[in-house]
Structures are given as C-alpha cells and as structure tokens.
C-alpha cells in the first residue's frame, strides 16, 4: 500500500469513528406522543333534546357524554324544568331523544290532579289503568308513545296512540289532565 491508500484508509476509519461517537452521544429518540381522546375516542353522537330546555332540538355531543352535557348543549334547562326527574349522570346513546319534563303546575308531580283526573304526562301504567276503557296493554302503549314522542300537549294527541280512536278519546276526555 502506498501512502495515498494508507491516508484514504485512515480517513475512512476516522470518519467511521467520528460518526459512531456522534450517534452514540445523541439523546435517544423521544417516545411517541399519545393523546387520549377520552372515553368517546374523539367521536361525537347526535341527540334530540326536547322539553324544558332553552333551545330544543338536535345537538351533537362527544361520544360517552352524559344527559347533563346534552342539556347544556341545548342552551341549558328552563326555569320551569323539573331536573329532579332527570338522571343528569346517565350516559347518552347516538340517536337518543331526551325529554326534560316541566314542573307540575301544582308543584306536587303527582299523577292525579286535585280533581281526581289523571295527568297523562306524569302517570305510570298503574294510574293509567284507572281510566275508563284502559287496560294494561293500552296503558303501556300510552307510556311508550309518550316516551317516544314526548309529552302530550293537548288531549287530542292521545289519538296518536295505537288503540285510541275517537270513541275512546271521548270517554277519556273528562278523565285526563293534559297541560
């Protein structure tokens, strides 16, 4: 080997040693940054908020959100909202309808009015069965209809319940209270 070859070999070794020293002196690569999007995984769901809220309608909330968050997204509860009858901590599902009830006009939240009439928006199956011509099946249909469509605004809304026609409505008209 002549001098030039020795010099080239020495330079190559020097570069290799310098590169090794430089790489070994560097700090290790930073660990990957993991962002936890929370229980919903960064997704959102759509919920229909109705009843005693300031801005009723369809709202979007994070997946895994609770009832209280949906009410807040709908502008918050109105002053006549009866939040004692709502589980604010209940989890929501996509496509769910949330009905925020109003306070009873007499403040009691009782299914029976002071005149003995049944408040169809507060009554359960047992109270509804006391109505003329209403048995357990029809009472369950009334509750299911109210749950799906929201509270009855007028007595005529009962016509939407399967099994209630004009004749049955005439019998119920004086026995029920609708706000």
Backbone as JSON, one array per atom type, in Angstrom:
{
  "sequence": "XXXXXXXXXXXXXXXXXXXXXXXXXXXXXXXXXXXXXXXXXXXXXXXXXXXXXXXXXXXXXXXXXXXXXXXXXXXXXXXXXXXXXXXXXXXXXXXXXXXXXXXXXXXXXXXXXXXXXXXXXXXXXXXXXXXXXXXXXXXXXXXXXXXXXXXXXXXXXXXXXXXXXXXXXXXXXXXXXXX",
  "N": [[0.83, -1.16, 0.0], [0.53, 2.12, -0.84], [1.29, 5.49, 0.19], [-0.89, 7.1, -0.32], [-3.1, 5.32, -0.33], [-2.94, 4.44, 2.3], [-3.57, 6.83, 3.61], [-6.17, 7.33, 2.71], [-7.47, 5.1, 3.76], [-7.08, 5.58, 6.49], [-8.49, 7.97, 6.75], [-11.1, 7.09, 6.19], [-11.49, 5.36, 8.34], [-11.36, 7.21, 10.4], [-13.58, 8.83, 9.84], [-15.63, 6.94, 10.22], [-15.28, 6.36, 12.95], [-15.76, 8.89, 14.05], [-18.4, 9.28, 13.25], [-19.63, 7.22, 14.69], [-19.14, 8.05, 17.32], [-20.56, 10.44, 17.31], [-23.25, 9.57, 16.85], [-23.63, 7.95, 19.1], [-23.53, 9.77, 21.13], [-25.82, 11.26, 20.94], [-29.07, 12.07, 22.26], [-31.59, 9.67, 23.1], [-34.29, 8.87, 20.86], [-37.29, 10.72, 21.19], [-40.08, 9.47, 23.02], [-43.1, 8.32, 21.41], [-45.82, 10.61, 21.2], [-48.79, 10.2, 22.84], [-52.11, 10.87, 22.57], [-54.87, 10.97, 24.57], [-58.07, 10.67, 23.66], [-60.21, 10.49, 25.34], [-63.19, 8.86, 26.72], [-64.91, 8.71, 24.53], [-63.41, 8.41, 22.29], [-62.89, 10.51, 20.56], [-65.0, 10.74, 18.85], [-68.34, 11.85, 17.97], [-71.79, 12.07, 18.98], [-75.26, 12.22, 18.07], [-78.02, 13.77, 19.52], [-81.44, 14.17, 20.37], [-82.81, 16.77, 22.02], [-85.49, 17.63, 23.97], [-88.38, 19.33, 25.34], [-88.27, 21.04, 28.46], [-86.04, 22.91, 27.83], [-83.79, 25.57, 26.87], [-83.11, 25.84, 24.13], [-84.54, 23.76, 22.32], [-83.96, 20.83, 20.36], [-81.88, 19.16, 17.9], [-78.72, 18.12, 18.96], [-75.12, 17.92, 18.98], [-72.88, 15.95, 20.75], [-69.98, 14.81, 22.55], [-69.07, 11.4, 22.13], [-69.97, 9.19, 24.7], [-70.86, 11.12, 26.36], [-72.87, 12.65, 28.95], [-76.28, 13.0, 30.17], [-76.58, 15.55, 31.36], [-74.71, 17.06, 29.94], [-75.82, 17.13, 27.38], [-78.12, 18.59, 27.86], [-76.97, 21.02, 28.55], [-75.8, 21.61, 26.07], [-78.05, 22.18, 24.67], [-78.66, 24.71, 25.38], [-79.21, 24.83, 28.05], [-81.28, 24.22, 30.98], [-84.68, 25.28, 31.25], [-86.36, 27.63, 33.45], [-88.61, 26.41, 34.43], [-88.07, 23.75, 34.37], [-88.05, 20.4, 35.53], [-85.65, 19.1, 36.97], [-85.23, 17.22, 38.89], [-86.43, 14.93, 38.13], [-84.86, 13.89, 36.21], [-82.1, 11.96, 35.29], [-79.15, 13.25, 35.47], [-76.63, 12.21, 35.19], [-76.76, 10.04, 33.56], [-75.59, 8.0, 30.86], [-75.46, 8.83, 27.36], [-76.85, 7.76, 24.2], [-76.24, 7.39, 20.69], [-78.58, 8.98, 18.62], [-80.57, 9.1, 20.49], [-83.54, 10.3, 22.15], [-84.06, 12.89, 24.39], [-86.07, 13.9, 26.94], [-86.85, 16.65, 28.77], [-88.65, 17.16, 31.58], [-91.31, 19.38, 32.7], [-91.97, 21.34, 35.65], [-94.63, 20.37, 37.79], [-97.79, 22.0, 37.59], [-99.08, 22.26, 40.01], [-97.07, 21.75, 41.63], [-96.68, 19.29, 42.86], [-96.04, 17.05, 41.32], [-97.59, 14.87, 41.08], [-99.45, 12.11, 39.77], [-102.16, 12.18, 39.82], [-104.61, 14.66, 39.58], [-105.89, 17.4, 41.57], [-108.59, 17.28, 41.27], [-109.09, 14.65, 40.82], [-108.64, 13.73, 38.27], [-106.51, 12.1, 35.87], [-103.17, 12.81, 35.24], [-101.88, 12.53, 32.23], [-99.27, 12.9, 31.32], [-97.66, 12.42, 33.47], [-98.43, 10.1, 34.63], [-98.04, 6.64, 35.43], [-98.19, 3.21, 34.27], [-99.95, 1.9, 36.07], [-101.57, 4.0, 37.13], [-102.73, 4.9, 34.77], [-104.31, 2.73, 34.09], [-106.55, 3.07, 35.61], [-108.23, 4.63, 34.19], [-111.23, 5.0, 32.17], [-111.9, 2.26, 30.09], [-109.24, 1.63, 29.68], [-106.81, -0.72, 29.77], [-104.08, -2.87, 30.91], [-102.47, -3.23, 28.57], [-103.11, -1.09, 26.8], [-102.47, 1.01, 28.49], [-99.71, 0.66, 28.73], [-99.03, 1.18, 26.07], [-99.66, 3.9, 25.92], [-97.75, 5.01, 27.66], [-95.42, 4.21, 26.3], [-95.73, 5.59, 23.87], [-95.66, 8.24, 24.78], [-93.06, 8.31, 25.8], [-91.58, 7.95, 23.47], [-92.44, 10.06, 21.76], [-92.6, 12.35, 23.26], [-94.13, 14.63, 25.68], [-97.73, 14.83, 25.96], [-99.44, 17.44, 24.44], [-102.0, 18.37, 24.05], [-105.29, 17.01, 24.64], [-106.16, 15.7, 22.36], [-103.84, 14.68, 21.26], [-103.63, 12.12, 22.16], [-104.81, 10.54, 20.27], [-102.84, 9.61, 18.63], [-101.85, 7.36, 19.8], [-101.71, 3.92, 19.35], [-104.74, 2.15, 19.29], [-106.36, 3.98, 20.46], [-109.11, 5.63, 19.53], [-111.57, 7.9, 18.15], [-113.9, 7.35, 19.69], [-112.91, 6.18, 22.11], [-111.34, 8.3, 22.92], [-113.29, 10.21, 23.48], [-114.39, 9.11, 25.79], [-112.21, 9.32, 27.48], [-111.68, 12.02, 27.65], [-112.8, 13.66, 29.76], [-111.61, 12.49, 31.91], [-108.91, 12.82, 32.03], [-105.97, 14.86, 32.51], [-104.26, 17.23, 30.69], [-101.52, 19.29, 30.14]],
  "CA": [[0.0, 0.0, 0.0], [1.32, 3.35, -0.84], [0.87, 6.5, 1.16], [-2.25, 7.56, -0.62], [-4.06, 4.32, 0.11], [-2.95, 4.49, 3.76], [-4.24, 8.06, 4.02], [-7.59, 7.15, 2.43], [-7.97, 4.14, 4.74], [-7.1, 6.26, 7.79], [-9.58, 8.94, 6.72], [-12.35, 6.33, 6.27], [-11.62, 4.9, 9.72], [-11.62, 8.39, 11.23], [-14.98, 9.22, 9.61], [-16.46, 5.93, 10.86], [-15.19, 6.55, 14.41], [-16.43, 10.16, 14.37], [-19.85, 9.04, 13.12], [-20.07, 6.4, 15.82], [-19.14, 8.89, 18.52], [-21.64, 11.41, 17.19], [-24.52, 8.88, 17.05], [-23.76, 7.44, 20.47], [-23.68, 10.9, 22.03], [-27.16, 11.86, 20.8], [-30.08, 11.55, 23.19], [-32.48, 8.73, 22.41], [-35.47, 9.47, 20.24], [-38.39, 10.97, 22.13], [-41.16, 8.49, 22.87], [-44.23, 8.88, 20.66], [-46.81, 11.31, 21.99], [-50.09, 9.56, 22.74], [-53.17, 11.75, 23.04], [-56.04, 10.21, 24.95], [-59.24, 11.47, 23.32], [-61.27, 10.29, 26.31], [-63.98, 7.66, 26.53], [-65.61, 8.67, 23.26], [-62.49, 8.18, 21.2], [-62.88, 11.64, 19.65], [-66.21, 10.72, 18.03], [-69.47, 12.56, 18.56], [-73.09, 11.46, 18.77], [-76.34, 13.17, 17.87], [-79.09, 13.53, 20.49], [-82.56, 15.1, 20.27], [-83.16, 17.27, 23.35], [-86.8, 18.27, 23.88], [-88.99, 19.66, 26.62], [-87.99, 22.28, 29.17], [-84.69, 23.45, 27.61], [-83.85, 26.87, 26.21], [-83.05, 25.69, 22.67], [-84.79, 22.36, 21.99], [-83.59, 20.4, 19.01], [-80.83, 18.14, 17.75], [-77.4, 18.61, 19.35], [-74.0, 16.96, 18.88], [-72.04, 15.91, 21.94], [-68.94, 13.79, 22.46], [-69.48, 10.04, 22.48], [-69.72, 8.97, 26.11], [-71.38, 12.26, 27.11], [-73.95, 12.38, 29.89], [-77.5, 13.77, 29.97], [-76.34, 16.94, 31.73], [-73.97, 17.72, 28.85], [-76.75, 17.35, 26.28], [-78.98, 19.7, 28.28], [-76.14, 22.23, 28.42], [-75.64, 21.88, 24.64], [-79.35, 22.71, 24.21], [-78.85, 26.03, 25.98], [-79.48, 24.71, 29.48], [-82.66, 23.97, 31.38], [-85.54, 26.44, 31.51], [-86.65, 27.81, 34.87], [-89.69, 25.51, 34.82], [-87.64, 22.36, 34.2], [-88.02, 19.58, 36.74], [-84.44, 18.28, 36.84], [-85.23, 16.14, 39.88], [-86.95, 13.74, 37.46], [-83.92, 13.56, 35.14], [-80.8, 11.49, 35.76], [-78.17, 14.05, 34.73], [-75.4, 11.44, 35.03], [-76.99, 8.89, 32.68], [-74.88, 8.11, 29.58], [-76.3, 9.01, 26.18], [-76.59, 6.91, 23.03], [-76.47, 8.08, 19.43], [-79.96, 8.91, 18.16], [-81.49, 9.09, 21.63], [-84.31, 11.5, 22.45], [-84.03, 13.23, 25.8], [-87.18, 14.79, 27.26], [-86.71, 17.31, 30.07], [-90.02, 17.49, 31.98], [-91.55, 20.65, 33.4], [-92.53, 21.21, 36.99], [-96.08, 20.26, 37.83], [-98.37, 23.29, 37.94], [-99.43, 22.29, 41.43], [-95.83, 21.52, 42.35], [-96.56, 18.0, 43.51], [-95.54, 16.0, 40.46], [-98.46, 13.72, 41.28], [-100.13, 11.67, 38.57], [-103.58, 12.52, 39.96], [-104.87, 16.07, 39.85], [-106.7, 17.64, 42.78], [-109.97, 16.93, 40.94], [-109.16, 13.21, 40.6], [-108.29, 13.36, 36.9], [-105.17, 11.54, 35.72], [-102.25, 13.58, 34.39], [-101.31, 11.52, 31.33], [-97.83, 13.1, 31.13], [-96.95, 12.01, 34.68], [-98.95, 8.82, 35.11], [-97.46, 5.37, 35.03], [-99.15, 2.22, 33.78], [-100.98, 1.63, 37.09], [-102.53, 5.12, 37.19], [-103.47, 4.95, 33.51], [-105.29, 1.64, 34.08], [-107.77, 3.51, 36.3], [-109.05, 5.37, 33.23], [-112.26, 4.17, 31.54], [-111.53, 1.57, 28.86], [-107.79, 1.47, 29.55], [-106.26, -1.86, 30.47], [-102.62, -2.83, 30.99], [-101.84, -3.12, 27.25], [-103.27, 0.28, 26.31], [-101.7, 1.88, 29.38], [-98.31, 0.53, 28.32], [-98.89, 1.88, 24.79], [-99.66, 5.35, 26.19], [-96.43, 5.34, 28.22], [-94.42, 4.05, 25.24], [-95.91, 6.69, 22.93], [-95.19, 9.45, 25.47], [-91.61, 8.21, 25.88], [-91.01, 8.11, 22.13], [-92.83, 11.3, 21.09], [-92.62, 13.5, 24.17], [-95.38, 14.79, 26.42], [-98.94, 15.2, 25.24], [-99.69, 18.87, 24.59], [-103.46, 18.5, 24.12], [-105.94, 15.71, 24.79], [-106.25, 15.08, 21.03], [-102.59, 13.97, 20.97], [-103.82, 10.71, 22.51], [-105.23, 9.82, 19.06], [-101.66, 9.01, 18.03], [-101.57, 6.09, 20.48], [-102.45, 2.8, 18.75], [-105.8, 1.63, 20.15], [-107.22, 5.08, 20.9], [-109.82, 6.29, 18.43], [-112.46, 8.99, 18.57], [-114.79, 6.88, 20.75], [-112.15, 6.03, 23.35], [-110.93, 9.65, 23.31], [-114.46, 10.86, 24.09], [-114.51, 8.58, 27.15], [-111.06, 9.76, 28.27], [-111.56, 13.47, 27.65], [-113.1, 14.24, 31.07], [-110.91, 11.77, 32.97], [-107.48, 13.08, 31.98], [-105.45, 16.23, 32.52], [-103.12, 17.48, 29.82], [-101.2, 20.71, 30.38]],
  "C": [[0.89, 1.24, 0.0], [0.69, 4.35, 0.12], [-0.55, 6.97, 0.91], [-3.3, 6.57, -0.13], [-4.15, 4.31, 1.64], [-3.71, 5.72, 4.25], [-5.75, 7.93, 3.81], [-8.2, 6.19, 3.44], [-8.07, 4.79, 6.11], [-8.25, 7.26, 7.85], [-10.92, 8.23, 6.85], [-12.59, 5.84, 7.69], [-11.98, 6.08, 10.63], [-13.07, 8.85, 11.08], [-15.93, 8.23, 10.3], [-16.47, 6.11, 12.36], [-15.93, 7.82, 14.82], [-17.95, 9.99, 14.27], [-20.39, 8.23, 14.28], [-20.15, 7.2, 17.11], [-20.32, 9.86, 18.48], [-23.0, 10.76, 17.45], [-24.68, 8.4, 18.48], [-23.95, 8.58, 21.47], [-25.04, 11.57, 21.96], [-28.11, 11.27, 21.83], [-31.0, 10.62, 22.41], [-33.69, 9.46, 21.85], [-36.57, 9.62, 21.28], [-39.47, 9.92, 21.93], [-42.33, 9.12, 22.12], [-45.24, 9.52, 21.61], [-48.17, 10.66, 21.75], [-51.12, 10.51, 23.34], [-54.38, 10.89, 23.33], [-57.27, 11.05, 24.66], [-60.39, 11.28, 24.29], [-62.09, 9.07, 25.96], [-64.68, 7.59, 25.18], [-64.71, 8.44, 22.08], [-62.48, 9.31, 20.18], [-64.11, 11.69, 18.75], [-67.3, 11.56, 18.71], [-70.75, 11.8, 18.22], [-74.12, 12.57, 18.62], [-77.5, 12.78, 18.79], [-80.17, 14.58, 20.28], [-82.96, 15.49, 21.7], [-84.46, 18.06, 23.22], [-87.3, 18.59, 25.29], [-88.51, 20.99, 27.15], [-86.51, 22.69, 29.07], [-84.82, 24.74, 26.81], [-83.87, 26.77, 24.69], [-83.27, 24.21, 22.32], [-84.39, 22.04, 20.56], [-82.5, 19.35, 19.05], [-79.48, 18.78, 18.07], [-76.37, 17.5, 19.15], [-73.17, 17.09, 20.14], [-71.01, 14.8, 21.75], [-69.53, 12.43, 22.82], [-69.09, 9.81, 23.94], [-70.23, 10.11, 26.98], [-72.55, 11.82, 27.98], [-75.14, 13.31, 29.59], [-77.28, 15.25, 30.27], [-75.61, 17.72, 30.65], [-74.88, 18.01, 27.67], [-77.69, 18.51, 26.61], [-78.22, 21.02, 28.15], [-75.97, 22.61, 26.95], [-76.92, 22.44, 24.03], [-79.66, 24.04, 24.89], [-79.11, 26.0, 27.47], [-80.96, 24.51, 29.74], [-83.41, 25.28, 31.59], [-85.83, 26.51, 33.01], [-87.76, 26.88, 35.34], [-89.33, 24.03, 34.63], [-87.61, 21.64, 35.54], [-86.85, 18.61, 36.63], [-84.36, 17.17, 37.88], [-85.75, 14.84, 39.27], [-86.06, 13.31, 36.3], [-82.61, 13.08, 35.76], [-79.72, 12.18, 34.92], [-76.88, 13.28, 34.46], [-75.56, 10.25, 34.09], [-76.23, 9.07, 31.36], [-75.88, 8.19, 28.42], [-75.91, 8.03, 25.09], [-76.91, 7.72, 21.78], [-77.93, 7.88, 19.01], [-80.99, 8.97, 19.27], [-82.27, 10.4, 21.7], [-84.34, 11.68, 23.95], [-85.13, 14.23, 26.07], [-86.98, 15.34, 28.66], [-88.1, 17.76, 30.5], [-90.1, 18.85, 32.67], [-92.09, 20.35, 34.79], [-94.04, 21.12, 36.9], [-96.68, 21.61, 38.21], [-98.75, 23.39, 39.4], [-98.22, 21.93, 42.28], [-95.65, 20.14, 42.91], [-95.94, 16.92, 42.65], [-96.37, 14.74, 40.57], [-99.17, 13.38, 39.98], [-101.63, 11.99, 38.63], [-103.72, 13.98, 40.31], [-105.74, 16.2, 41.09], [-108.16, 17.29, 42.54], [-110.14, 15.44, 40.63], [-108.84, 12.78, 39.18], [-106.83, 12.93, 36.84], [-104.35, 12.44, 34.78], [-101.5, 12.58, 33.5], [-99.81, 11.71, 31.12], [-97.01, 12.68, 32.35], [-97.31, 10.59, 35.12], [-98.15, 7.64, 34.57], [-98.56, 4.43, 34.58], [-100.28, 2.01, 34.8], [-102.02, 2.74, 37.16], [-103.37, 5.18, 35.92], [-104.54, 3.86, 33.43], [-106.58, 2.01, 34.81], [-108.71, 4.28, 35.37], [-110.07, 4.46, 32.57], [-111.78, 3.58, 30.21], [-110.04, 1.37, 28.66], [-107.34, 0.3, 30.42], [-104.74, -1.79, 30.46], [-101.92, -2.66, 29.63], [-101.93, -1.69, 26.73], [-102.5, 1.26, 27.19], [-100.22, 1.84, 29.02], [-98.06, 1.24, 26.99], [-98.84, 3.39, 24.99], [-98.3, 5.78, 26.72], [-95.35, 5.25, 27.14], [-94.51, 5.2, 24.23], [-95.36, 7.99, 23.52], [-93.66, 9.46, 25.55], [-90.97, 8.48, 24.52], [-91.26, 9.49, 21.53], [-92.82, 12.53, 21.98], [-93.99, 13.65, 24.81], [-96.54, 15.18, 25.51], [-99.21, 16.69, 25.5], [-101.19, 19.15, 24.75], [-104.05, 17.1, 24.18], [-105.98, 14.97, 23.44], [-104.97, 14.35, 20.63], [-102.7, 12.48, 21.29], [-104.27, 9.89, 21.3], [-104.04, 9.18, 18.36], [-101.29, 7.67, 18.65], [-102.36, 4.98, 19.81], [-103.48, 2.25, 19.74], [-106.7, 2.71, 20.7], [-107.79, 5.75, 19.66], [-110.7, 7.39, 19.0], [-113.37, 8.58, 19.73], [-114.09, 6.78, 22.1], [-111.71, 7.41, 23.85], [-112.07, 10.39, 23.99], [-114.64, 10.39, 25.54], [-113.38, 9.08, 28.05], [-111.03, 11.27, 28.51], [-111.79, 14.1, 29.03], [-112.33, 13.59, 32.22], [-109.42, 12.08, 33.03], [-107.18, 14.57, 32.06], [-104.25, 16.27, 31.59], [-102.8, 18.96, 29.98], [-101.83, 21.6, 29.36]]
}
